[in-house]
Amino acid sequence: MTNSGRASRFSTSWGSRPVDESGWAGGGVVFAGVLMLVHGILTALQGIAAIAEDEVYARVGDYVYRINLTGWGWILLILGVVAAATGWGILKGAGRARTAGILLASLSLILQFLFLPYAPVWSLVLIAVDIFVIWSLATYRPPRATARPA
């Protein structure tokens, strides 16, 4: 049996690293788009809850990164809206949306870490989602269009 099917899936030149175009990466980017869309909506709702009622989240005494809950609410609302729009762009197949998704998921990871004292379990769940989104969008390589003979 020849190795021709395998050669088309992996780069064989010395200067580049092999890229596996498996279903995990392809399916992962669709799942990452859905996660970004849902994560954005939930983060926006988290922000609205922090803006509307400061009693939704527990008060934290001495915390190094001191921002009042209304400030956190606006930060999370804006991040949520932008993340939802980016998730929609990823699902539409926009190449720039993948790059923006990596940047937004990284920013969200940092902000959820800073928000950890207010909602520890929820922040940890969203940090895990952000890590998956970053991995999925960073490892995905779209299939190259093959030139058709004229």
mmCIF file of C-alpha atoms in Angstrom:
data_model
loop_
_atom_site.group_PDB
_atom_site.id
_atom_site.type_symbol
_atom_site.label_atom_id
_atom_site.label_comp_id
_atom_site.label_asym_id
_atom_site.label_seq_id
_atom_site.Cartn_x
_atom_site.Cartn_y
_atom_site.Cartn_z
ATOM 1 C CA MET A 1 0.000 0.000 0.000
ATOM 2 C CA THR A 2 1.339 3.414 -0.895
ATOM 3 C CA ASN A 3 1.844 6.308 1.418
ATOM 4 C CA SER A 4 0.267 8.854 -0.970
ATOM 5 C CA GLY A 5 -2.837 9.468 1.170
ATOM 6 C CA ARG A 6 -0.664 10.133 4.167
ATOM 7 C CA ALA A 7 1.661 12.483 2.280
ATOM 8 C CA SER A 8 -1.217 14.751 1.367
ATOM 9 C CA ARG A 9 -2.173 15.120 5.043
ATOM 10 C CA PHE A 10 1.261 15.981 6.380
ATOM 11 C CA SER A 11 3.933 18.429 5.358
ATOM 12 C CA THR A 12 7.161 16.623 4.486
ATOM 13 C CA SER A 13 9.557 19.502 3.930
ATOM 14 C CA TRP A 14 12.332 19.905 6.486
ATOM 15 C CA GLY A 15 11.592 23.511 7.451
ATOM 16 C CA SER A 16 7.938 23.126 8.413
ATOM 17 C CA ARG A 17 6.249 21.203 11.157
ATOM 18 C CA PRO A 18 3.704 18.534 10.289
ATOM 19 C CA VAL A 19 0.108 19.628 10.427
ATOM 20 C CA ASP A 20 -2.543 17.006 11.000
ATOM 21 C CA GLU A 21 -5.761 17.971 9.276
ATOM 22 C CA SER A 22 -7.811 15.527 11.322
ATOM 23 C CA GLY A 23 -11.454 15.763 12.228
ATOM 24 C CA TRP A 24 -10.517 16.858 15.764
ATOM 25 C CA ALA A 25 -9.149 20.176 14.557
ATOM 26 C CA GLY A 26 -11.879 20.754 11.964
ATOM 27 C CA GLY A 27 -14.689 19.817 14.324
ATOM 28 C CA GLY A 28 -12.961 21.650 17.131
ATOM 29 C CA VAL A 29 -13.040 24.971 15.293
ATOM 30 C CA VAL A 30 -16.795 24.674 14.739
ATOM 31 C CA PHE A 31 -17.223 23.754 18.397
ATOM 32 C CA ALA A 32 -14.948 26.671 19.340
ATOM 33 C CA GLY A 33 -17.148 29.010 17.292
ATOM 34 C CA VAL A 34 -20.253 27.758 19.075
ATOM 35 C CA LEU A 35 -18.481 28.040 22.438
ATOM 36 C CA MET A 36 -17.372 31.601 21.662
ATOM 37 C CA LEU A 37 -20.921 32.541 20.667
ATOM 38 C CA VAL A 38 -22.482 30.994 23.784
ATOM 39 C CA HIS A 39 -19.627 32.163 26.031
ATOM 40 C CA GLY A 40 -20.105 35.707 24.714
ATOM 41 C CA ILE A 41 -23.834 35.659 25.425
ATOM 42 C CA LEU A 42 -23.310 34.233 28.917
ATOM 43 C CA THR A 43 -20.523 36.731 29.675
ATOM 44 C CA ALA A 44 -22.777 39.580 28.540
ATOM 45 C CA LEU A 45 -25.513 38.280 30.857
ATOM 46 C CA GLN A 46 -22.923 37.983 33.651
ATOM 47 C CA GLY A 47 -22.028 41.630 33.015
ATOM 48 C CA ILE A 48 -25.664 42.724 32.998
ATOM 49 C CA ALA A 49 -26.198 40.951 36.336
ATOM 50 C CA ALA A 50 -23.193 42.771 37.813
ATOM 51 C CA ILE A 51 -24.423 46.135 36.496
ATOM 52 C CA ALA A 52 -28.079 45.739 37.486
ATOM 53 C CA GLU A 53 -27.790 44.251 40.949
ATOM 54 C CA ASP A 54 -24.592 44.389 42.934
ATOM 55 C CA GLU A 55 -26.144 41.872 45.358
ATOM 56 C CA VAL A 56 -25.898 39.041 42.801
ATOM 57 C CA TYR A 57 -22.203 38.570 43.551
ATOM 58 C CA ALA A 58 -20.654 38.294 46.995
ATOM 59 C CA ARG A 59 -18.673 41.215 48.305
ATOM 60 C CA VAL A 60 -14.972 40.609 48.461
ATOM 61 C CA GLY A 61 -13.001 42.287 51.243
ATOM 62 C CA ASP A 62 -9.379 43.014 50.417
ATOM 63 C CA TYR A 63 -8.709 42.016 46.848
ATOM 64 C CA VAL A 64 -5.618 43.063 44.955
ATOM 65 C CA TYR A 65 -7.452 43.866 41.703
ATOM 66 C CA ARG A 66 -10.082 46.149 43.148
ATOM 67 C CA ILE A 67 -12.709 47.204 40.638
ATOM 68 C CA ASN A 68 -16.286 47.748 41.750
ATOM 69 C CA LEU A 69 -18.913 45.335 40.442
ATOM 70 C CA THR A 70 -20.430 47.929 38.128
ATOM 71 C CA GLY A 71 -17.038 48.360 36.471
ATOM 72 C CA TRP A 72 -16.682 44.569 36.153
ATOM 73 C CA GLY A 73 -20.185 44.449 34.721
ATOM 74 C CA TRP A 74 -19.343 46.872 31.920
ATOM 75 C CA ILE A 75 -16.075 45.083 31.159
ATOM 76 C CA LEU A 76 -17.836 41.705 30.966
ATOM 77 C CA LEU A 77 -20.748 43.090 28.944
ATOM 78 C CA ILE A 78 -18.455 44.592 26.300
ATOM 79 C CA LEU A 79 -16.263 41.481 26.184
ATOM 80 C CA GLY A 80 -19.355 39.289 25.873
ATOM 81 C CA VAL A 81 -20.820 41.212 22.951
ATOM 82 C CA VAL A 82 -17.498 41.238 21.074
ATOM 83 C CA ALA A 83 -16.907 37.527 21.818
ATOM 84 C CA ALA A 84 -20.388 36.597 20.570
ATOM 85 C CA ALA A 85 -19.795 38.522 17.340
ATOM 86 C CA THR A 86 -16.411 36.830 16.930
ATOM 87 C CA GLY A 87 -17.986 33.410 17.523
ATOM 88 C CA TRP A 88 -20.491 34.185 14.790
ATOM 89 C CA GLY A 89 -17.617 35.169 12.481
ATOM 90 C CA ILE A 90 -15.813 31.895 13.241
ATOM 91 C CA LEU A 91 -18.947 29.941 12.345
ATOM 92 C CA LYS A 92 -19.180 31.903 9.081
ATOM 93 C CA GLY A 93 -15.582 30.891 8.280
ATOM 94 C CA ALA A 94 -13.907 34.301 8.467
ATOM 95 C CA GLY A 95 -10.135 33.850 8.749
ATOM 96 C CA ARG A 96 -9.637 37.018 10.760
ATOM 97 C CA ALA A 97 -12.282 35.881 13.229
ATOM 98 C CA ARG A 98 -10.018 32.956 14.204
ATOM 99 C CA THR A 99 -7.205 35.366 15.083
ATOM 100 C CA ALA A 100 -9.608 37.655 16.919
ATOM 101 C CA GLY A 101 -11.021 34.591 18.696
ATOM 102 C CA ILE A 102 -7.600 33.632 20.025
ATOM 103 C CA LEU A 103 -7.008 37.187 21.262
ATOM 104 C CA LEU A 104 -10.461 37.474 22.840
ATOM 105 C CA ALA A 105 -10.272 34.055 24.489
ATOM 106 C CA SER A 106 -6.877 35.021 25.925
ATOM 107 C CA LEU A 107 -8.287 38.299 27.232
ATOM 108 C CA SER A 108 -11.326 36.503 28.619
ATOM 109 C CA LEU A 109 -9.090 33.982 30.378
ATOM 110 C CA ILE A 110 -7.208 36.794 32.108
ATOM 111 C CA LEU A 111 -10.391 38.678 33.030
ATOM 112 C CA GLN A 112 -12.067 35.535 34.389
ATOM 113 C CA PHE A 113 -8.976 34.926 36.511
ATOM 114 C CA LEU A 114 -9.305 38.443 37.908
ATOM 115 C CA PHE A 115 -13.053 37.880 38.496
ATOM 116 C CA LEU A 116 -12.341 34.588 40.321
ATOM 117 C CA PRO A 117 -13.152 35.837 43.870
ATOM 118 C CA TYR A 118 -16.647 36.943 42.822
ATOM 119 C CA ALA A 119 -17.729 33.713 41.061
ATOM 120 C CA PRO A 120 -15.028 31.040 41.551
ATOM 121 C CA VAL A 121 -16.671 27.967 40.006
ATOM 122 C CA TRP A 122 -18.135 29.824 37.048
ATOM 123 C CA SER A 123 -14.836 31.592 36.379
ATOM 124 C CA LEU A 124 -12.969 28.256 36.394
ATOM 125 C CA VAL A 125 -15.476 26.783 33.930
ATOM 126 C CA LEU A 126 -15.037 29.753 31.589
ATOM 127 C CA ILE A 127 -11.243 29.569 31.922
ATOM 128 C CA ALA A 128 -11.403 25.922 30.790
ATOM 129 C CA VAL A 129 -13.622 26.918 27.851
ATOM 130 C CA ASP A 130 -11.168 29.679 26.915
ATOM 131 C CA ILE A 131 -8.242 27.233 26.957
ATOM 132 C CA PHE A 132 -10.091 24.869 24.620
ATOM 133 C CA VAL A 133 -11.051 27.713 22.280
ATOM 134 C CA ILE A 134 -7.439 28.949 22.120
ATOM 135 C CA TRP A 135 -6.138 25.433 21.416
ATOM 136 C CA SER A 136 -8.765 24.694 18.809
ATOM 137 C CA LEU A 137 -8.371 27.947 16.892
ATOM 138 C CA ALA A 138 -4.568 27.856 17.075
ATOM 139 C CA THR A 139 -4.191 24.291 15.769
ATOM 140 C CA TYR A 140 -6.775 24.411 12.990
ATOM 141 C CA ARG A 141 -5.450 24.721 9.465
ATOM 142 C CA PRO A 142 -8.119 25.198 6.820
ATOM 143 C CA PRO A 143 -7.879 22.878 3.835
ATOM 144 C CA ARG A 144 -6.120 24.458 0.892
ATOM 145 C CA ALA A 145 -8.115 24.995 -2.251
ATOM 146 C CA THR A 146 -6.842 22.816 -5.046
ATOM 147 C CA ALA A 147 -6.377 24.424 -8.422
ATOM 148 C CA ARG A 148 -8.596 22.957 -11.112
ATOM 149 C CA PRO A 149 -7.223 22.544 -14.610
ATOM 150 C CA ALA A 150 -8.605 25.064 -17.078
#
